[in-house]
Amino acid sequence: MKSLGKIIRSVQAFGRELSGHSQRPAPSHENVGIGLALGGGFARGLAHVGVLKVLEEENIPIRFIAGTSVGALIGAAYCSGLSIAELEQLAAHVRFKHFARWTLSRYGFASNQRMIGFLNSVLKVKTFEELRIPLAVTATDFSTGEGVVFHSGPLVDPVRASCAYPGMFLPVKIRGRMLIDGMLSYTVPTIPLRQMGAERVLAVHLKGRWIGGDGPRHLFDVIGQCFAIAQEMNSTQWKEAADLTIEPDVNGYKYDAFEHSAELIRAGEIVTRAALPEIRRWMEQRERPHVPERRRPPVVNPATMSAD
């Protein structure tokens, strides 16, 4: 009978995961802590490494991480056990060709099939259950538009799906569902962190223009700018679920600007150091309940270097 009970619970968990509503049970008080939401932005997401670097240097305890698109990739690498030094080295050498192979399909211009080998060589563990920090990876159902959140099972395909930027990469099929970039449903995945039990949520928003004054270089710049506009116009929910939003200065960096890894990482460091006083206040006042509806969550960005 015990075995039957385990089977039933496994089937129920599978159903919740497939529907995109899988949640971890509410943690005990001892496990409640800070959740870090890493948004999407392709190469500009290397700024996330700078954010993690400062938090680690300052001994800020991160109990949960949720990632969308490149945030899912960096989150998975960090949670699997890569050190900051290893992440910086990886950022310095990675290029678009490590993820993509050009193809021709009605679904997109490139396949991210190469990410399978890349992720298998980078990740120190292969499943969510083996991660040293609990991780949520977001994706979007291409047919229904429903957000999907992964917390368990193999890591590689959910990360690939979260990075499947529509129009560029082909959708990734998981359990019969065609999945694309998580940015469409979770621009910055703050809500999944609340569902995991995070008491405080630090959101990293890679806000910035995809095109410069000379206009778009190609179709992908056009698509990227359109998504940036749409996401900015529909940002209320994820911002309300954040206690603090930080915005590294990534303006002017193209989606494939991997060669600028050092500057992007530095941008993440600068804005995170500016946010440290607010984050330390969370730790000092941990017993106070979080009521996000009663205030406007502060934003830290390089323009003001202060919370407003």
PDB file of C-alpha atoms in Angstrom, residues 22-236:
ATOM      1  CA  SER A  22       3.404  22.854  -9.740  1.00  0.00           C
ATOM      2  CA  GLN A  23       4.389  24.375  -6.413  1.00  0.00           C
ATOM      3  CA  ARG A  24       6.630  23.354  -3.559  1.00  0.00           C
ATOM      4  CA  PRO A  25       4.956  23.060  -0.151  1.00  0.00           C
ATOM      5  CA  ALA A  26       5.228  26.162   2.014  1.00  0.00           C
ATOM      6  CA  PRO A  27       8.580  25.879   3.813  1.00  0.00           C
ATOM      7  CA  SER A  28       9.109  26.061   7.518  1.00  0.00           C
ATOM      8  CA  HIS A  29      10.177  29.361   9.051  1.00  0.00           C
ATOM      9  CA  GLU A  30      13.810  28.192   9.139  1.00  0.00           C
ATOM     10  CA  ASN A  31      13.843  27.706   5.361  1.00  0.00           C
ATOM     11  CA  VAL A  32      12.134  30.930   4.402  1.00  0.00           C
ATOM     12  CA  GLY A  33      14.603  33.377   2.878  1.00  0.00           C
ATOM     13  CA  ILE A  34      15.546  35.508  -0.084  1.00  0.00           C
ATOM     14  CA  GLY A  35      14.534  34.530  -3.601  1.00  0.00           C
ATOM     15  CA  LEU A  36      16.398  35.806  -6.660  1.00  0.00           C
ATOM     16  CA  ALA A  37      14.464  36.270  -9.922  1.00  0.00           C
ATOM     17  CA  LEU A  38      16.677  36.385 -13.028  1.00  0.00           C
ATOM     18  CA  GLY A  39      15.010  37.855 -16.102  1.00  0.00           C
ATOM     19  CA  GLY A  40      15.725  37.314 -19.794  1.00  0.00           C
ATOM     20  CA  GLY A  41      17.845  39.322 -22.175  1.00  0.00           C
ATOM     21  CA  PHE A  42      20.104  36.946 -24.130  1.00  0.00           C
ATOM     22  CA  ALA A  43      23.773  38.096 -23.970  1.00  0.00           C
ATOM     23  CA  ARG A  44      22.793  40.969 -21.693  1.00  0.00           C
ATOM     24  CA  GLY A  45      21.914  38.324 -19.119  1.00  0.00           C
ATOM     25  CA  LEU A  46      25.627  38.020 -18.349  1.00  0.00           C
ATOM     26  CA  ALA A  47      24.881  40.875 -15.942  1.00  0.00           C
ATOM     27  CA  HIS A  48      23.303  38.200 -13.726  1.00  0.00           C
ATOM     28  CA  VAL A  49      26.791  36.864 -13.018  1.00  0.00           C
ATOM     29  CA  GLY A  50      27.722  40.227 -11.522  1.00  0.00           C
ATOM     30  CA  VAL A  51      24.608  40.184  -9.346  1.00  0.00           C
ATOM     31  CA  LEU A  52      25.447  36.717  -8.016  1.00  0.00           C
ATOM     32  CA  LYS A  53      29.072  37.727  -7.485  1.00  0.00           C
ATOM     33  CA  VAL A  54      28.211  40.622  -5.168  1.00  0.00           C
ATOM     34  CA  LEU A  55      25.571  38.667  -3.239  1.00  0.00           C
ATOM     35  CA  GLU A  56      28.070  35.883  -2.631  1.00  0.00           C
ATOM     36  CA  GLU A  57      30.887  38.252  -1.658  1.00  0.00           C
ATOM     37  CA  GLU A  58      28.586  39.980   0.831  1.00  0.00           C
ATOM     38  CA  ASN A  59      27.323  36.683   2.285  1.00  0.00           C
ATOM     39  CA  ILE A  60      23.709  37.399   1.346  1.00  0.00           C
ATOM     40  CA  PRO A  61      21.906  34.042   1.671  1.00  0.00           C
ATOM     41  CA  ILE A  62      19.934  33.116  -1.443  1.00  0.00           C
ATOM     42  CA  ARG A  63      17.491  30.304  -0.700  1.00  0.00           C
ATOM     43  CA  PHE A  64      15.621  30.160  -4.019  1.00  0.00           C
ATOM     44  CA  ILE A  65      16.361  31.131  -7.612  1.00  0.00           C
ATOM     45  CA  ALA A  66      13.962  31.395 -10.545  1.00  0.00           C
ATOM     46  CA  GLY A  67      15.118  32.037 -14.089  1.00  0.00           C
ATOM     47  CA  THR A  68      13.624  33.036 -17.411  1.00  0.00           C
ATOM     48  CA  SER A  69      15.516  32.533 -20.679  1.00  0.00           C
ATOM     49  CA  VAL A  70      19.193  33.396 -20.089  1.00  0.00           C
ATOM     50  CA  GLY A  71      18.293  33.761 -16.417  1.00  0.00           C
ATOM     51  CA  ALA A  72      17.284  30.096 -16.430  1.00  0.00           C
ATOM     52  CA  LEU A  73      20.618  29.137 -17.991  1.00  0.00           C
ATOM     53  CA  ILE A  74      22.734  31.102 -15.526  1.00  0.00           C
ATOM     54  CA  GLY A  75      20.514  30.086 -12.628  1.00  0.00           C
ATOM     55  CA  ALA A  76      20.849  26.409 -13.518  1.00  0.00           C
ATOM     56  CA  ALA A  77      24.629  26.691 -13.834  1.00  0.00           C
ATOM     57  CA  TYR A  78      24.990  28.471 -10.486  1.00  0.00           C
ATOM     58  CA  CYS A  79      22.564  26.223  -8.639  1.00  0.00           C
ATOM     59  CA  SER A  80      24.309  23.152 -10.042  1.00  0.00           C
ATOM     60  CA  GLY A  81      27.520  24.174  -8.309  1.00  0.00           C
ATOM     61  CA  LEU A  82      29.509  26.428 -10.647  1.00  0.00           C
ATOM     62  CA  SER A  83      31.555  29.000  -8.758  1.00  0.00           C
ATOM     63  CA  ILE A  84      31.514  32.685  -9.637  1.00  0.00           C
ATOM     64  CA  ALA A  85      35.008  32.321 -11.109  1.00  0.00           C
ATOM     65  CA  GLU A  86      33.780  29.475 -13.315  1.00  0.00           C
ATOM     66  CA  LEU A  87      30.769  31.535 -14.417  1.00  0.00           C
ATOM     67  CA  GLU A  88      33.017  34.468 -15.310  1.00  0.00           C
ATOM     68  CA  GLN A  89      35.300  32.195 -17.315  1.00  0.00           C
ATOM     69  CA  LEU A  90      32.325  30.674 -19.096  1.00  0.00           C
ATOM     70  CA  ALA A  91      30.917  34.125 -19.876  1.00  0.00           C
ATOM     71  CA  ALA A  92      34.237  35.207 -21.382  1.00  0.00           C
ATOM     72  CA  HIS A  93      34.289  32.335 -23.871  1.00  0.00           C
ATOM     73  CA  VAL A  94      30.662  31.620 -24.740  1.00  0.00           C
ATOM     74  CA  ARG A  95      29.294  32.796 -28.087  1.00  0.00           C
ATOM     75  CA  PHE A  96      26.041  32.525 -30.034  1.00  0.00           C
ATOM     76  CA  LYS A  97      27.404  29.534 -31.971  1.00  0.00           C
ATOM     77  CA  HIS A  98      27.541  27.469 -28.771  1.00  0.00           C
ATOM     78  CA  PHE A  99      23.742  27.634 -28.510  1.00  0.00           C
ATOM     79  CA  ALA A 100      22.426  27.795 -32.046  1.00  0.00           C
ATOM     80  CA  ARG A 101      22.540  26.101 -35.400  1.00  0.00           C
ATOM     81  CA  TRP A 102      20.931  27.925 -38.310  1.00  0.00           C
ATOM     82  CA  THR A 103      18.114  26.060 -39.992  1.00  0.00           C
ATOM     83  CA  LEU A 104      14.964  26.754 -41.989  1.00  0.00           C
ATOM     84  CA  SER A 105      11.584  26.045 -40.457  1.00  0.00           C
ATOM     85  CA  ARG A 106       8.169  27.615 -40.246  1.00  0.00           C
ATOM     86  CA  TYR A 107       8.833  27.888 -36.499  1.00  0.00           C
ATOM     87  CA  GLY A 108      12.086  29.832 -36.620  1.00  0.00           C
ATOM     88  CA  PHE A 109      15.501  30.377 -38.142  1.00  0.00           C
ATOM     89  CA  ALA A 110      17.651  28.457 -35.676  1.00  0.00           C
ATOM     90  CA  SER A 111      17.608  25.379 -33.493  1.00  0.00           C
ATOM     91  CA  ASN A 112      19.044  25.461 -29.988  1.00  0.00           C
ATOM     92  CA  GLN A 113      19.762  21.734 -30.167  1.00  0.00           C
ATOM     93  CA  ARG A 114      23.423  22.561 -29.570  1.00  0.00           C
ATOM     94  CA  MET A 115      22.463  23.651 -26.077  1.00  0.00           C
ATOM     95  CA  ILE A 116      22.098  19.988 -25.131  1.00  0.00           C
ATOM     96  CA  GLY A 117      25.817  19.350 -25.475  1.00  0.00           C
ATOM     97  CA  PHE A 118      26.682  22.752 -24.067  1.00  0.00           C
ATOM     98  CA  LEU A 119      24.553  22.309 -20.949  1.00  0.00           C
ATOM     99  CA  ASN A 120      25.680  18.733 -20.402  1.00  0.00           C
ATOM    100  CA  SER A 121      29.287  19.950 -20.417  1.00  0.00           C
ATOM    101  CA  VAL A 122      28.595  22.905 -18.110  1.00  0.00           C
ATOM    102  CA  LEU A 123      26.087  21.704 -15.525  1.00  0.00           C
ATOM    103  CA  LYS A 124      27.549  19.796 -12.583  1.00  0.00           C
ATOM    104  CA  VAL A 125      24.297  17.922 -11.985  1.00  0.00           C
ATOM    105  CA  LYS A 126      21.570  16.865 -14.405  1.00  0.00           C
ATOM    106  CA  THR A 127      18.315  17.115 -12.444  1.00  0.00           C
ATOM    107  CA  PHE A 128      16.479  19.734 -10.384  1.00  0.00           C
ATOM    108  CA  GLU A 129      16.536  17.431  -7.377  1.00  0.00           C
ATOM    109  CA  GLU A 130      20.364  17.455  -7.277  1.00  0.00           C
ATOM    110  CA  LEU A 131      20.736  21.245  -7.279  1.00  0.00           C
ATOM    111  CA  ARG A 132      22.326  22.888  -4.241  1.00  0.00           C
ATOM    112  CA  ILE A 133      19.759  25.731  -4.373  1.00  0.00           C
ATOM    113  CA  PRO A 134      16.090  25.130  -5.328  1.00  0.00           C
ATOM    114  CA  LEU A 135      15.453  26.431  -8.852  1.00  0.00           C
ATOM    115  CA  ALA A 136      12.375  27.257 -10.938  1.00  0.00           C
ATOM    116  CA  VAL A 137      12.692  27.437 -14.737  1.00  0.00           C
ATOM    117  CA  THR A 138       9.914  29.119 -16.702  1.00  0.00           C
ATOM    118  CA  ALA A 139       8.649  28.520 -20.224  1.00  0.00           C
ATOM    119  CA  THR A 140       5.527  29.355 -22.242  1.00  0.00           C
ATOM    120  CA  ASP A 141       3.136  26.967 -23.964  1.00  0.00           C
ATOM    121  CA  PHE A 142       3.231  27.962 -27.631  1.00  0.00           C
ATOM    122  CA  SER A 143      -0.351  26.809 -28.279  1.00  0.00           C
ATOM    123  CA  THR A 144      -2.148  28.225 -25.249  1.00  0.00           C
ATOM    124  CA  GLY A 145       0.140  31.017 -24.014  1.00  0.00           C
ATOM    125  CA  GLU A 146       0.074  29.437 -20.564  1.00  0.00           C
ATOM    126  CA  GLY A 147       3.090  29.856 -18.327  1.00  0.00           C
ATOM    127  CA  VAL A 148       4.871  26.634 -17.366  1.00  0.00           C
ATOM    128  CA  VAL A 149       7.161  26.340 -14.350  1.00  0.00           C
ATOM    129  CA  PHE A 150       9.578  23.443 -13.911  1.00  0.00           C
ATOM    130  CA  HIS A 151      10.856  22.399 -10.480  1.00  0.00           C
ATOM    131  CA  SER A 152      11.722  18.744 -10.956  1.00  0.00           C
ATOM    132  CA  GLY A 153      13.134  16.184 -13.355  1.00  0.00           C
ATOM    133  CA  PRO A 154      15.884  16.673 -15.966  1.00  0.00           C
ATOM    134  CA  LEU A 155      17.318  20.186 -16.281  1.00  0.00           C
ATOM    135  CA  VAL A 156      18.477  20.449 -19.882  1.00  0.00           C
ATOM    136  CA  ASP A 157      15.228  20.522 -21.853  1.00  0.00           C
ATOM    137  CA  PRO A 158      13.397  22.985 -19.550  1.00  0.00           C
ATOM    138  CA  VAL A 159      16.361  25.377 -19.823  1.00  0.00           C
ATOM    139  CA  ARG A 160      16.364  24.956 -23.614  1.00  0.00           C
ATOM    140  CA  ALA A 161      12.638  25.662 -23.716  1.00  0.00           C
ATOM    141  CA  SER A 162      13.028  28.744 -21.529  1.00  0.00           C
ATOM    142  CA  CYS A 163      15.652  30.034 -23.999  1.00  0.00           C
ATOM    143  CA  ALA A 164      13.631  29.247 -27.153  1.00  0.00           C
ATOM    144  CA  TYR A 165      13.185  32.849 -28.239  1.00  0.00           C
ATOM    145  CA  PRO A 166      10.195  32.940 -30.649  1.00  0.00           C
ATOM    146  CA  GLY A 167      11.015  33.791 -34.233  1.00  0.00           C
ATOM    147  CA  MET A 168      14.655  32.897 -33.668  1.00  0.00           C
ATOM    148  CA  PHE A 169      14.678  29.429 -32.083  1.00  0.00           C
ATOM    149  CA  LEU A 170      12.403  26.493 -32.736  1.00  0.00           C
ATOM    150  CA  PRO A 171      10.038  25.502 -29.910  1.00  0.00           C
ATOM    151  CA  VAL A 172      11.144  22.691 -27.607  1.00  0.00           C
ATOM    152  CA  LYS A 173       8.774  19.783 -27.125  1.00  0.00           C
ATOM    153  CA  ILE A 174       8.402  18.470 -23.565  1.00  0.00           C
ATOM    154  CA  ARG A 175       5.720  15.971 -22.541  1.00  0.00           C
ATOM    155  CA  GLY A 176       3.737  16.652 -25.685  1.00  0.00           C
ATOM    156  CA  ARG A 177       3.747  20.435 -25.300  1.00  0.00           C
ATOM    157  CA  MET A 178       5.493  22.872 -27.641  1.00  0.00           C
ATOM    158  CA  LEU A 179       7.289  25.310 -25.353  1.00  0.00           C
ATOM    159  CA  ILE A 180       8.965  28.639 -26.074  1.00  0.00           C
ATOM    160  CA  ASP A 181      10.753  31.399 -24.191  1.00  0.00           C
ATOM    161  CA  GLY A 182       9.587  31.997 -20.638  1.00  0.00           C
ATOM    162  CA  MET A 183       9.785  35.777 -21.147  1.00  0.00           C
ATOM    163  CA  LEU A 184       6.350  35.726 -22.746  1.00  0.00           C
ATOM    164  CA  SER A 185       4.701  34.542 -19.534  1.00  0.00           C
ATOM    165  CA  TYR A 186       7.277  35.432 -16.860  1.00  0.00           C
ATOM    166  CA  THR A 187       9.362  38.440 -17.931  1.00  0.00           C
ATOM    167  CA  VAL A 188      11.009  38.347 -14.519  1.00  0.00           C
ATOM    168  CA  PRO A 189       9.951  35.214 -12.571  1.00  0.00           C
ATOM    169  CA  THR A 190       9.047  36.749  -9.223  1.00  0.00           C
ATOM    170  CA  ILE A 191       5.708  34.964  -8.847  1.00  0.00           C
ATOM    171  CA  PRO A 192       7.219  31.445  -9.013  1.00  0.00           C
ATOM    172  CA  LEU A 193       9.529  32.463  -6.164  1.00  0.00           C
ATOM    173  CA  ARG A 194       6.550  33.424  -4.005  1.00  0.00           C
ATOM    174  CA  GLN A 195       5.025  30.048  -4.797  1.00  0.00           C
ATOM    175  CA  MET A 196       8.243  28.335  -3.715  1.00  0.00           C
ATOM    176  CA  GLY A 197       8.070  30.091  -0.351  1.00  0.00           C
ATOM    177  CA  ALA A 198      10.456  33.027  -0.715  1.00  0.00           C
ATOM    178  CA  GLU A 199       9.915  35.614   2.003  1.00  0.00           C
ATOM    179  CA  ARG A 200      11.731  38.386   0.145  1.00  0.00           C
ATOM    180  CA  VAL A 201      12.184  38.642  -3.610  1.00  0.00           C
ATOM    181  CA  LEU A 202      14.994  40.432  -5.418  1.00  0.00           C
ATOM    182  CA  ALA A 203      14.170  40.887  -9.115  1.00  0.00           C
ATOM    183  CA  VAL A 204      16.801  41.486 -11.795  1.00  0.00           C
ATOM    184  CA  HIS A 205      15.240  43.245 -14.771  1.00  0.00           C
ATOM    185  CA  LEU A 206      17.397  43.650 -17.880  1.00  0.00           C
ATOM    186  CA  LYS A 207      15.632  46.736 -19.092  1.00  0.00           C
ATOM    187  CA  GLY A 208      17.015  48.361 -22.200  1.00  0.00           C
ATOM    188  CA  ARG A 209      16.514  49.081 -25.861  1.00  0.00           C
ATOM    189  CA  TRP A 210      17.302  46.347 -28.352  1.00  0.00           C
ATOM    190  CA  ILE A 211      18.100  48.791 -31.154  1.00  0.00           C
ATOM    191  CA  GLY A 212      20.264  51.880 -31.317  1.00  0.00           C
ATOM    192  CA  GLY A 213      19.880  55.183 -33.103  1.00  0.00           C
ATOM    193  CA  ASP A 214      20.755  53.600 -36.441  1.00  0.00           C
ATOM    194  CA  GLY A 215      17.696  51.363 -36.294  1.00  0.00           C
ATOM    195  CA  PRO A 216      17.487  47.552 -36.355  1.00  0.00           C
ATOM    196  CA  ARG A 217      20.261  45.551 -37.982  1.00  0.00           C
ATOM    197  CA  HIS A 218      18.024  42.654 -38.901  1.00  0.00           C
ATOM    198  CA  LEU A 219      14.764  40.821 -38.133  1.00  0.00           C
ATOM    199  CA  PHE A 220      15.907  39.665 -34.698  1.00  0.00           C
ATOM    200  CA  ASP A 221      16.438  43.251 -33.564  1.00  0.00           C
ATOM    201  CA  VAL A 222      12.899  44.048 -34.712  1.00  0.00           C
ATOM    202  CA  ILE A 223      11.460  41.067 -32.815  1.00  0.00           C
ATOM    203  CA  GLY A 224      13.502  41.894 -29.731  1.00  0.00           C
ATOM    204  CA  GLN A 225      12.406  45.511 -29.641  1.00  0.00           C
ATOM    205  CA  CYS A 226       8.755  44.508 -30.037  1.00  0.00           C
ATOM    206  CA  PHE A 227       9.030  42.123 -27.087  1.00  0.00           C
ATOM    207  CA  ALA A 228      10.798  44.756 -24.990  1.00  0.00           C
ATOM    208  CA  ILE A 229       7.958  47.188 -25.608  1.00  0.00           C
ATOM    209  CA  ALA A 230       5.251  44.598 -24.865  1.00  0.00           C
ATOM    210  CA  GLN A 231       6.957  43.427 -21.678  1.00  0.00           C
ATOM    211  CA  GLU A 232       7.382  46.957 -20.386  1.00  0.00           C
ATOM    212  CA  MET A 233       3.694  47.636 -20.945  1.00  0.00           C
ATOM    213  CA  ASN A 234       2.690  44.463 -19.061  1.00  0.00           C
ATOM    214  CA  SER A 235       5.030  44.496 -16.074  1.00  0.00           C
ATOM    215  CA  THR A 236       2.628  45.178 -13.209  1.00  0.00           C
TER     216      THR A 236
END
